[in-house]
mmCIF file of C-alpha atoms in Angstrom:
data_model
loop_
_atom_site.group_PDB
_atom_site.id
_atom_site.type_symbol
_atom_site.label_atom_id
_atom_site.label_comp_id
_atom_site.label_asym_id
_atom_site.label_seq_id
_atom_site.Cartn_x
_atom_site.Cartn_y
_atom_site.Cartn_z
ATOM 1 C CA UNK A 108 282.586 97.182 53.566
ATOM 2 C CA UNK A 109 283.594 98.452 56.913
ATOM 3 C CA UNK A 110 287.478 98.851 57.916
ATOM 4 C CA UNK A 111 288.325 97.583 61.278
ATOM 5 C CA UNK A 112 291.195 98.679 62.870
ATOM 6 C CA UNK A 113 292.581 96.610 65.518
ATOM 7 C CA UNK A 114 294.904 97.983 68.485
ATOM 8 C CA UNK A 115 296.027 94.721 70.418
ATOM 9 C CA UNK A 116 299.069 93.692 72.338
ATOM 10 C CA UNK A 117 301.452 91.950 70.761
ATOM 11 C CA UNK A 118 302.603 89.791 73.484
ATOM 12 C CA UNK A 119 301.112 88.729 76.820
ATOM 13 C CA UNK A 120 303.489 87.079 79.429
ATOM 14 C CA UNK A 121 301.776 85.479 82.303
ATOM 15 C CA UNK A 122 303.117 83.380 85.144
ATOM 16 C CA UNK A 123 305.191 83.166 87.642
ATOM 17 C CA UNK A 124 308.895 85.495 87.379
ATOM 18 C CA UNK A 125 307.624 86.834 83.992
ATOM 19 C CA UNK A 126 309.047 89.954 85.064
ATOM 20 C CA UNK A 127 312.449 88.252 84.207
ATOM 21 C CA UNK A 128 311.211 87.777 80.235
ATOM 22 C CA UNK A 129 310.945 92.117 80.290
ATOM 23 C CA UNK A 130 314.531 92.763 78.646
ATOM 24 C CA UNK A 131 313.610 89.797 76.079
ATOM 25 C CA UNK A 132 310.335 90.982 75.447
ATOM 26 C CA UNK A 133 311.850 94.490 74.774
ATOM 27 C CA UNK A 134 314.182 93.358 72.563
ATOM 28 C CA UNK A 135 311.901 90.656 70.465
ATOM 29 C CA UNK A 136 309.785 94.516 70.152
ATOM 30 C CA UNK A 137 313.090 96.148 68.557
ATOM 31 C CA UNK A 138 313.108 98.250 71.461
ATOM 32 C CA UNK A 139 316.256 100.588 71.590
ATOM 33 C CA UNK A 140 317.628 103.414 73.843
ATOM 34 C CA UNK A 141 315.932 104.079 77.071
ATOM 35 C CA UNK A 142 313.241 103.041 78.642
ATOM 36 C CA UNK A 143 311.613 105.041 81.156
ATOM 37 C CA UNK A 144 309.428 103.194 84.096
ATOM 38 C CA UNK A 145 306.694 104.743 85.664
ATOM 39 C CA UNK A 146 305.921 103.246 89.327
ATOM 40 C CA UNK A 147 303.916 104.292 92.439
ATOM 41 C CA UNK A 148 305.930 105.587 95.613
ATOM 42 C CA UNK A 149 305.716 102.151 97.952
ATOM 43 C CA UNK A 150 305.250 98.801 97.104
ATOM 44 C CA UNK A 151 305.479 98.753 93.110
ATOM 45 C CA UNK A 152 308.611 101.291 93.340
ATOM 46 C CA UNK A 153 310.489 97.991 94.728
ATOM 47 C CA UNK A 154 309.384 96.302 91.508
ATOM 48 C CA UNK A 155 310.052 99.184 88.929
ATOM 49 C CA UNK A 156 313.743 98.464 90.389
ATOM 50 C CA UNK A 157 313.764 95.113 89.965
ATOM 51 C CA UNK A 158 312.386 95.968 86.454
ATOM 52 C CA UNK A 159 314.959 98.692 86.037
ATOM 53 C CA UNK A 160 317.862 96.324 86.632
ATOM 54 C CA UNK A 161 316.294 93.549 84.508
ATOM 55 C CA UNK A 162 316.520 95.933 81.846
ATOM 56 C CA UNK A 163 319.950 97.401 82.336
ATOM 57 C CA UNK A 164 320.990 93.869 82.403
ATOM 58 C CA UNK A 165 319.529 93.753 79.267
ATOM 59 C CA UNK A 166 321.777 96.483 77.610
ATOM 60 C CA UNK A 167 319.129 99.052 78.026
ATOM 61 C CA UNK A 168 319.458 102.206 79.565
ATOM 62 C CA UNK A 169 316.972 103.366 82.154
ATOM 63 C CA UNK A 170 314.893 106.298 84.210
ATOM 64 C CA UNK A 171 311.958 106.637 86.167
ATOM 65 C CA UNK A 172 309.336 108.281 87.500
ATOM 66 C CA UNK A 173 307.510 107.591 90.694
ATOM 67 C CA UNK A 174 303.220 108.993 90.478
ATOM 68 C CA UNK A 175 302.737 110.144 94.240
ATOM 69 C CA UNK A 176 299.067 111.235 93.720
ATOM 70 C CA UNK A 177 295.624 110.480 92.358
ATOM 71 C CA UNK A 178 293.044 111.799 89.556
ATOM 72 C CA UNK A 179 291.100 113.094 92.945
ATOM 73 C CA UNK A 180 294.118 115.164 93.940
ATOM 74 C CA UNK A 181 294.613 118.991 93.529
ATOM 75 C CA UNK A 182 297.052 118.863 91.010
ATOM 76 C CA UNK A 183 297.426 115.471 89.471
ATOM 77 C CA UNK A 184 297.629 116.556 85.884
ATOM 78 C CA UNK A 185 300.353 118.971 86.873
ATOM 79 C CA UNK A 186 302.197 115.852 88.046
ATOM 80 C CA UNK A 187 301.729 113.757 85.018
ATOM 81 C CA UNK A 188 302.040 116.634 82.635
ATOM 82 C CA UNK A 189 305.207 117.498 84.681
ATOM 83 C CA UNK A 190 306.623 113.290 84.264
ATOM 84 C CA UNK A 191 305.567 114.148 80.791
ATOM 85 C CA UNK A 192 308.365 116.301 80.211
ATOM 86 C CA UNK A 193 310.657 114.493 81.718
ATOM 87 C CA UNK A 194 310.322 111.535 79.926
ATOM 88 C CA UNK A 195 310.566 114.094 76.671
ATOM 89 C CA UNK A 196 313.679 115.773 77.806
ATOM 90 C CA UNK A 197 315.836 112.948 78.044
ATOM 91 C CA UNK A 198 314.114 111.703 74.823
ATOM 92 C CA UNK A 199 312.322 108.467 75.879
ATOM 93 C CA UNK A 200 311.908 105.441 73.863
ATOM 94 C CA UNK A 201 309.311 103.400 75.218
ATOM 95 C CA UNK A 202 307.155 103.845 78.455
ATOM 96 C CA UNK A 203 306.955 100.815 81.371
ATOM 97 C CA UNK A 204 304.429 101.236 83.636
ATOM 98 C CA UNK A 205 304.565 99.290 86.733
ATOM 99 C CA UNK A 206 301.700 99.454 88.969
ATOM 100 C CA UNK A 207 297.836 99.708 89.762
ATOM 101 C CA UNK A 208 295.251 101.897 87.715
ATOM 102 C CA UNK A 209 296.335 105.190 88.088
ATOM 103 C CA UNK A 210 300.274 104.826 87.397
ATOM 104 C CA UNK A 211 298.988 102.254 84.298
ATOM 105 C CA UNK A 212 297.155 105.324 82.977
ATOM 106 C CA UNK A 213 300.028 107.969 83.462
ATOM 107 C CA UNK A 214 302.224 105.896 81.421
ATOM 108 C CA UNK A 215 299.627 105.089 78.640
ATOM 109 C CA UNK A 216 298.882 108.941 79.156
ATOM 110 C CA UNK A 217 302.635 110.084 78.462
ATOM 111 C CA UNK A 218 302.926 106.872 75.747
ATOM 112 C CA UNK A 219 300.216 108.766 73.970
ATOM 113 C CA UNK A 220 301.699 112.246 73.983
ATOM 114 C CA UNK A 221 305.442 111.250 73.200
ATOM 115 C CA UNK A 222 303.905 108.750 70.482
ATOM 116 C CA UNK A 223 306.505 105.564 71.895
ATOM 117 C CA UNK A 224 305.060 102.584 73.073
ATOM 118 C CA UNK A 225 303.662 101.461 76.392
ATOM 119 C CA UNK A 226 304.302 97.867 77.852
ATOM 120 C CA UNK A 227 302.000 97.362 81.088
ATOM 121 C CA UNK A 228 303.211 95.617 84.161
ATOM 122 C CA UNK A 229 300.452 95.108 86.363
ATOM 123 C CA UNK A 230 300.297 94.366 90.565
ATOM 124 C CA UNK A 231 297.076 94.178 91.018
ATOM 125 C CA UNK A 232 293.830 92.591 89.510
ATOM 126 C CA UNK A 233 291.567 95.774 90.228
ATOM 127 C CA UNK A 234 290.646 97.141 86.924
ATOM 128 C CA UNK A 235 291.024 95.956 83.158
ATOM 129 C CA UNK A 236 292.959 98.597 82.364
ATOM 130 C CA UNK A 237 295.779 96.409 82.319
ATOM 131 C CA UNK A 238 295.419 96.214 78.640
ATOM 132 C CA UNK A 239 292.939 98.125 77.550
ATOM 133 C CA UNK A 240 292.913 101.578 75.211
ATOM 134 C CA UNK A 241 291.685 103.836 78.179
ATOM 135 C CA UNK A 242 292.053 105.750 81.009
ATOM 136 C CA UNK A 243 289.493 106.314 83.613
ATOM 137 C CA UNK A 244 286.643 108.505 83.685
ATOM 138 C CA UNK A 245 287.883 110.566 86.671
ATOM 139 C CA UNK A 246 291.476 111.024 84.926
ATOM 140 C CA UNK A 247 289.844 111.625 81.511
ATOM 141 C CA UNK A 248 287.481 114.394 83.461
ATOM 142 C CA UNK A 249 290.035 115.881 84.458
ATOM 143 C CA UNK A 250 291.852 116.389 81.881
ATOM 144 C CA UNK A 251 289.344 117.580 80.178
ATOM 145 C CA UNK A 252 288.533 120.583 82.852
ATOM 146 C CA UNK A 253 292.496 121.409 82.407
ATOM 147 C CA UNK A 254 293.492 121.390 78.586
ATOM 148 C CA UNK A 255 289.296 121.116 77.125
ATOM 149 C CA UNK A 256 290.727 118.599 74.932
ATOM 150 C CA UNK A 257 289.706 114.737 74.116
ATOM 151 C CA UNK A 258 291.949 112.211 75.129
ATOM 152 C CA UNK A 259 293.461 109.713 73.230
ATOM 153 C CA UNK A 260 295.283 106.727 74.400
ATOM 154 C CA UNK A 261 296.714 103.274 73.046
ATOM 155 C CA UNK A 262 296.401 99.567 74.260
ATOM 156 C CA UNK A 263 300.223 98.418 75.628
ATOM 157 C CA UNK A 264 302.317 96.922 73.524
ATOM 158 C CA UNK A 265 302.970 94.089 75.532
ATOM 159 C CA UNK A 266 301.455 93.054 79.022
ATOM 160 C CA UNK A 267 304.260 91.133 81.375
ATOM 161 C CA UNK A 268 302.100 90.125 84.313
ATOM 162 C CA UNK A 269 303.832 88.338 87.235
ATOM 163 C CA UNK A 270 301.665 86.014 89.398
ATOM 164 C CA UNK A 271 304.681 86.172 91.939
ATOM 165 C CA UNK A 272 303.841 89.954 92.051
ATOM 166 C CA UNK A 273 300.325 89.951 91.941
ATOM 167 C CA UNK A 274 299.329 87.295 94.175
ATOM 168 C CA UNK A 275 300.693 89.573 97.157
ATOM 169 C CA UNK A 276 297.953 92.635 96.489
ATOM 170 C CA UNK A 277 295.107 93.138 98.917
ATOM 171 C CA UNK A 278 291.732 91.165 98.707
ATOM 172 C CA UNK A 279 289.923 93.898 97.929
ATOM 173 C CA UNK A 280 291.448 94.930 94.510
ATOM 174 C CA UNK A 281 290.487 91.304 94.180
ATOM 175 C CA UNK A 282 287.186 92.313 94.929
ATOM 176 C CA UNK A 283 287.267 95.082 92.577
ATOM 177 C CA UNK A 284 288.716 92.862 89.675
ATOM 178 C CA UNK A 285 285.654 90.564 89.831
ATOM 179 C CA UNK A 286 283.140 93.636 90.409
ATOM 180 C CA UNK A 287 284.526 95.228 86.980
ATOM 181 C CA UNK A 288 284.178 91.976 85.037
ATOM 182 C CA UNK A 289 280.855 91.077 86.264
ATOM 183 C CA UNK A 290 280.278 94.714 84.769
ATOM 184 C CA UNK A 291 280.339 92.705 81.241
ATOM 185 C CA UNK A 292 276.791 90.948 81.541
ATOM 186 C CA UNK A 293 274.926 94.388 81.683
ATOM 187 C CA UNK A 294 277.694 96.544 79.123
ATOM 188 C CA UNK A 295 276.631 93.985 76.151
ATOM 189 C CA UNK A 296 273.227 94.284 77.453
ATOM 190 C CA UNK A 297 273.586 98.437 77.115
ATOM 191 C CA UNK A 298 275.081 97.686 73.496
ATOM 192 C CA UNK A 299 272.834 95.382 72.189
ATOM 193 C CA UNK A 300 270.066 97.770 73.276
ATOM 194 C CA UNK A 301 271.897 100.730 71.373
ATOM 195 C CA UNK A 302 272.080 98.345 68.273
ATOM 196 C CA UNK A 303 268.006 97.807 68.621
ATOM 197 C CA UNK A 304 267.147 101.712 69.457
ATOM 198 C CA UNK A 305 269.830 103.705 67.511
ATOM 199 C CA UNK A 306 271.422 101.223 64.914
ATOM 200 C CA UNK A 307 274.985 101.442 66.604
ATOM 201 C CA UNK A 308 277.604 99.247 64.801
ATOM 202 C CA UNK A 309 278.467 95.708 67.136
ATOM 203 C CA UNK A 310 280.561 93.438 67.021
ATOM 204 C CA UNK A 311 279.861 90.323 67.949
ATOM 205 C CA UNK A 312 283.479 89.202 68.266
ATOM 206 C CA UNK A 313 284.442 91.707 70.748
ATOM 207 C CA UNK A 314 281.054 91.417 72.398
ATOM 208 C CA UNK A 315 281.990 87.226 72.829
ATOM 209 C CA UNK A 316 285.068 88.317 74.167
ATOM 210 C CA UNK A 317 283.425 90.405 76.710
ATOM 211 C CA UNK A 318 281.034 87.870 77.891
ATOM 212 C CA UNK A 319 283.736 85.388 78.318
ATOM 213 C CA UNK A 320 285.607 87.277 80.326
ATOM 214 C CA UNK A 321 282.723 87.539 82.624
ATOM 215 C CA UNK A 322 281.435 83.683 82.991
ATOM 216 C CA UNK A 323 285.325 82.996 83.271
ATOM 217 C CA UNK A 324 285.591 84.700 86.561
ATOM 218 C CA UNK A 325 282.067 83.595 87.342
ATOM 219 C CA UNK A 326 282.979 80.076 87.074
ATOM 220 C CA UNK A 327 286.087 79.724 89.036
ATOM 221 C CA UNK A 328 284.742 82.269 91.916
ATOM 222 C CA UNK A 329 285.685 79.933 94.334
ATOM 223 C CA UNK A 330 288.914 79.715 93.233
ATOM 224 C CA UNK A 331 288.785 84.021 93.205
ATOM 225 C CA UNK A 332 287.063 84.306 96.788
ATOM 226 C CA UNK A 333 289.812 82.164 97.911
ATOM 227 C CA UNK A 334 292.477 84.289 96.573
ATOM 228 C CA UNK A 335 294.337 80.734 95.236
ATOM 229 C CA UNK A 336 297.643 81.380 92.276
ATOM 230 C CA UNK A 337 295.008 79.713 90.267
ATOM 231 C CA UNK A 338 292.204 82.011 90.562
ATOM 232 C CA UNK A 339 294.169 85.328 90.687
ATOM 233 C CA UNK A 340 295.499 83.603 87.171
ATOM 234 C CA UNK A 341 291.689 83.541 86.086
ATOM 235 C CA UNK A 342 291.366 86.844 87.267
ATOM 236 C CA UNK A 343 294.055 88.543 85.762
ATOM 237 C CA UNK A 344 293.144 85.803 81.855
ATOM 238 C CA UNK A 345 289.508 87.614 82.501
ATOM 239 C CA UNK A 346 290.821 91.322 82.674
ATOM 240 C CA UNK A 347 293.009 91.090 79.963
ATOM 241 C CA UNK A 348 290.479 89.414 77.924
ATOM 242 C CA UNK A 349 288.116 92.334 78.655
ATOM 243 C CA UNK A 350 290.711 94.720 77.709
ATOM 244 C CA UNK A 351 291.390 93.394 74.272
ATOM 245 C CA UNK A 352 288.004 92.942 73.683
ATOM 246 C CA UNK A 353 287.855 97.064 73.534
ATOM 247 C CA UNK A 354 290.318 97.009 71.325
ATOM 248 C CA UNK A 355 288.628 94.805 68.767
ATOM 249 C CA UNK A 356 285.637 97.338 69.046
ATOM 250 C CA UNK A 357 287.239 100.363 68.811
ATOM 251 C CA UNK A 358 285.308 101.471 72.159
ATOM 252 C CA UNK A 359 285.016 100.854 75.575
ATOM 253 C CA UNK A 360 281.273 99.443 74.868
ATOM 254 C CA UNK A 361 281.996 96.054 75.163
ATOM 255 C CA UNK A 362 282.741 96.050 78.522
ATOM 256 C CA UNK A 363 281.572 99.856 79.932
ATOM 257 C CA UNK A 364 277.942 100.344 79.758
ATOM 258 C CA UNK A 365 274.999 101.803 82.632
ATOM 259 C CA UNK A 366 276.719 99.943 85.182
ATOM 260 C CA UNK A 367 279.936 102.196 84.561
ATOM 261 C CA UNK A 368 277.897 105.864 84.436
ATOM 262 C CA UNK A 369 276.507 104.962 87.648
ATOM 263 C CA UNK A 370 280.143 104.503 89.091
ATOM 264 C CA UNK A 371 281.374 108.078 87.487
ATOM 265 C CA UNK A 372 278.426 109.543 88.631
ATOM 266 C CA UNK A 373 279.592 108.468 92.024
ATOM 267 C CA UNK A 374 283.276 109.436 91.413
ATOM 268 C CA UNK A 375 282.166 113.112 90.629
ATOM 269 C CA UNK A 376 279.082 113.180 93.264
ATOM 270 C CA UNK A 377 282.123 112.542 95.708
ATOM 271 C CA UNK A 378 283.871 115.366 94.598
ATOM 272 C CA UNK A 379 281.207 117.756 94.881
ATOM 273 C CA UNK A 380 280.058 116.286 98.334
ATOM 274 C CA UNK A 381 283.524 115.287 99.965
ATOM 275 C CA UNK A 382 282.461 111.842 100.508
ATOM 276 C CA UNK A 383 284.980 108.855 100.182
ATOM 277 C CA UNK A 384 284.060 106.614 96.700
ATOM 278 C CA UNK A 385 284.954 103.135 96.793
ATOM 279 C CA UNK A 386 287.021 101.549 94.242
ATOM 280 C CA UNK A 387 285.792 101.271 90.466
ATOM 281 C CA UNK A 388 285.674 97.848 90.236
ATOM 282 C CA UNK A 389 283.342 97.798 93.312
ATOM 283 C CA UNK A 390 280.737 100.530 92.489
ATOM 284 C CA UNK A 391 280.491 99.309 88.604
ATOM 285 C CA UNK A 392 279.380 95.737 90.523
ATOM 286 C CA UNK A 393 276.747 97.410 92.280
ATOM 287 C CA UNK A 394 275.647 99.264 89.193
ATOM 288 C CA UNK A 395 275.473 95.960 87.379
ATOM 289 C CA UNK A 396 272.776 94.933 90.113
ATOM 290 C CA UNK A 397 270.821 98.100 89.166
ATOM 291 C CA UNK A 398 272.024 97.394 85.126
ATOM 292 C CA UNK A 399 270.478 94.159 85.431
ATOM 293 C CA UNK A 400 266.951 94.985 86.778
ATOM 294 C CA UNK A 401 265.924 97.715 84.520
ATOM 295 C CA UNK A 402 267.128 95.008 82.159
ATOM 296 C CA UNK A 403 264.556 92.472 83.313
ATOM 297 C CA UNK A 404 267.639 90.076 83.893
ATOM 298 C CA UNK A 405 268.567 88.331 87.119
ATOM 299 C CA UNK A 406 269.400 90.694 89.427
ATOM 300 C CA UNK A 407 270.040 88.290 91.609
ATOM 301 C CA UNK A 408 272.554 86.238 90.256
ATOM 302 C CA UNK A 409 274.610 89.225 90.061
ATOM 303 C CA UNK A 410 274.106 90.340 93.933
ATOM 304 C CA UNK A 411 274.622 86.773 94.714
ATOM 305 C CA UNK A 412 278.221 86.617 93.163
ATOM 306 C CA UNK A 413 279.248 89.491 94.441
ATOM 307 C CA UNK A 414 278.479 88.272 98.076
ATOM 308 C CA UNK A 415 280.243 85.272 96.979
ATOM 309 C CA UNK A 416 283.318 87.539 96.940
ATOM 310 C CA UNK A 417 282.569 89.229 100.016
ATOM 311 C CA UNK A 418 281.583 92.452 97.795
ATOM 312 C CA UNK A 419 279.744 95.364 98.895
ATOM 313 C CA UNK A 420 276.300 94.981 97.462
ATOM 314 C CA UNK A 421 274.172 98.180 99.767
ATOM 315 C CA UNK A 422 274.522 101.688 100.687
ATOM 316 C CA UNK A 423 275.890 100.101 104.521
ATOM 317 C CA UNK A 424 278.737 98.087 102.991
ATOM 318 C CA UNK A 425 279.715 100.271 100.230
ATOM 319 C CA UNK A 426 279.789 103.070 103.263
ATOM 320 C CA UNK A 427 278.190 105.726 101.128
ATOM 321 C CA UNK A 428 275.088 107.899 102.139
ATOM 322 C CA UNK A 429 272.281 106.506 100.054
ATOM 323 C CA UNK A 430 271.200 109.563 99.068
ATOM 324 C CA UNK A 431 274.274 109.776 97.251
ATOM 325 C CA UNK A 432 273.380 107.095 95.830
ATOM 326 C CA UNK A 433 269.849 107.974 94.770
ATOM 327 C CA UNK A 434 271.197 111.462 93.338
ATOM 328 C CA UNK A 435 274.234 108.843 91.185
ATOM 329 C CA UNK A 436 271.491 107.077 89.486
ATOM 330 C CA UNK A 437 269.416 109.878 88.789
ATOM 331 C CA UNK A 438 272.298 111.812 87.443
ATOM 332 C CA UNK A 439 274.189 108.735 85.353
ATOM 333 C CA UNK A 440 272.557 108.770 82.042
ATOM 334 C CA UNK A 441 273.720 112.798 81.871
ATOM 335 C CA UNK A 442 277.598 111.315 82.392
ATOM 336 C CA UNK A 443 278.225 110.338 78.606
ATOM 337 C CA UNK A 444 274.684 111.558 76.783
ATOM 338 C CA UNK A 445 276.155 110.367 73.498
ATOM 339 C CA UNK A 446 276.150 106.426 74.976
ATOM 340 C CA UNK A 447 272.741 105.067 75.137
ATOM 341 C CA UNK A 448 272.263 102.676 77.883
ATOM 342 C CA UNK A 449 269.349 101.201 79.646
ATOM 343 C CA UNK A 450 269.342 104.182 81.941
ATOM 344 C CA UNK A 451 268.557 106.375 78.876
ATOM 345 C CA UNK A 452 265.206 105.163 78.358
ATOM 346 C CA UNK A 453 264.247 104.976 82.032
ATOM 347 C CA UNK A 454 265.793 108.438 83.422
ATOM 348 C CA UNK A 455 264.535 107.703 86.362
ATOM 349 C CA UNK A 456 264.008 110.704 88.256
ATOM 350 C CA UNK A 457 264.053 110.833 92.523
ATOM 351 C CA UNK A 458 261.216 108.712 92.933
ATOM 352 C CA UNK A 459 261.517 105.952 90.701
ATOM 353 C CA UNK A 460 265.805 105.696 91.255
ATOM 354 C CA UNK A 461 264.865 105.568 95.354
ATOM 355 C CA UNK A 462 261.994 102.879 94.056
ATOM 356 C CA UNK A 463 264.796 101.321 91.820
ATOM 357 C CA UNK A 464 267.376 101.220 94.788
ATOM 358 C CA UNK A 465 264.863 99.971 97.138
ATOM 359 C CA UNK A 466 263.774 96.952 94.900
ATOM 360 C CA UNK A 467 267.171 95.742 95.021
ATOM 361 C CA UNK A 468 268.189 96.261 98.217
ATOM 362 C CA UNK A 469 270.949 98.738 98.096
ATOM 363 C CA UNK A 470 268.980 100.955 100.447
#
């Protein structure tokens, strides 16, 4: 019999003023000693404070560290590796990470490397790394080029996500939230097709999850388009929902599949070009509209909720060249070799993925 192993959170705290439950949550955790926040440089560096003082109220000493850059910046891992040893020199205890995607994964990053735990305060809906075991492909790459080693990182501990805090973020990481759970329909399409082709193990339970996560946010779109408390609340159930869901499967195939190595293929096409990417969350939704049609699926539906939330579904309102696009598609299934997807029985080569992108629209 197999042995699953199961990294989840231990407690999610959701509404408005959670941040105020972050000393109690700390201490129901056993947490001792000093906890050191990691924030971005503008707006979430005003909420690391208030998180800072919530915890010194608390009895618990403090430090932080603000990320200033980006995976696509000269030097990034310098700056993390350098927060790294920060946190290690005045011996951490546990990691808070306050912010978007990028400061999320620097703390589960430095989490990882001191071995302390991570609890994730989120202030924006743009990704479902909020509580998921990853970091993104681009960071991950990276990383990679710098110390050729594999990268291992844990789900948080605990997620304390304010609605007060998040409500306030830009519509389009609202955009980007929705684009990366729509993502879902076509990853447990990519999985179930591994299962058929190369007897992968599944699991239905985290596949479920997955699914749910994605007809949740389909459902109340309205409520998401209009950026209501209620539908940000959806949005931010949905993404945490997705993240677990990883953790159940011990992967990221639940919820990353062809849809995802079209978006990295982007992400490094931009690198090597120069060219401006948009957001994760937003190029994952348009490769779920290319997912779905090799798929035979409804295409459609997909395109037509992502309009719905005033997404970019083409090469003119995603403002990339479409022949950056045609070269993404060709080169996606090469991204991660090892995860069979739909792309890796079509491989489509310039012809067919300029055919592909036509038939949908995108170009």
């Amino acid at each position: 019999m197999l042995l699953d192993y199961m990294e989840i959170p231990r407690y999610v705290v959701m509404g408005p003023k959670a941040l105020e439950h972050t000393p109690s949550v700390c201490s129901k955790l056993g947490f001792k000693g000093l906890g050191y926040i990691v924030s971005g440089a503008t707006f979430t560096r005003k909420i690391a404070e208030e998180v800072a003082n919530l915890l010194e109220g608390g009895g618990f000493k403090t430090a932080s560290a603000i990320v200033s850059g980006n995976p696509r910046s000269n030097g990034f891992v310098e700056e993390v590796k350098g927060i790294y040893k920060d946190a290690r020199r005045i011996y951490a205890n546990f990691i808070v990470g306050v912010g978007g995607g990028t400061v999320l994964d620097t703390a589960k990053l430095i989490s990882s490397w001191l071995n302390v735990p991570f609890i994730s305060i989120p202030t924006s809906t743009a990704h479902d790394g909020i509580a998921s075991p990853a970091i993104s492909f681009l960071l991950r790459y990276k990383l990679f080029t710098y110390t050729r080693e594999e990268v291992k990182v844990s789900a948080p501990i605990a997620i304390i996500a304010d609605i007060d805090v998040i409500k306030d973020e830009p519509y389009y990481m609202v955009v980007a939230g929705f684009g990366d759970l729509i993502a879902k329909y076509t990853a447990v399409r990519d999985w179930k097709l591994a299962v058929k082709e190369r007897g992968e193990e599944y699991s239905e339970y985290a596949a479920s999850m997955s699914l749910m996560s994605a007809n949740l946010s389909s459902k109340h779109i309205s409520s998401i388009r209009d950026k209501t408390v209620y539908g940000i609340r959806v949005l931010v159930k949905a993404l945490i929902g997705s993240g677990v869901a990883m953790s159940i499967a011990g992967s990221s195939r639940p919820a990353s599949g062809s849809e995802h190595l079209f978006s990295h293929a982007l992400d490094l096409l931009s690198l090597k070009y120069g060219f401006e990417p948009r957001s994760h969350g937003v190029q994952c939704g348009v490769g779920s509209i290319i997912a779905m049609y090799l798929h035979g699926g409804d295409w459609m539906r997909i395109r037509s909720l992502l309009l719905t939330v005033k997404a970019p579904v083409d090469s003119k309102t995603l403002g990339i060249d479409k022949e950056y696009l045609i070269e993404a598609l060709i080169e996606a299934s090469k991204i991660r070799p090892e995860r069979f997807t739909i792309l890796s029985k079509v491989k489509p080569d310039r012809e067919k993925a300029e055919d592909i992108l036509t038939n949908v629209y995108i170009i």
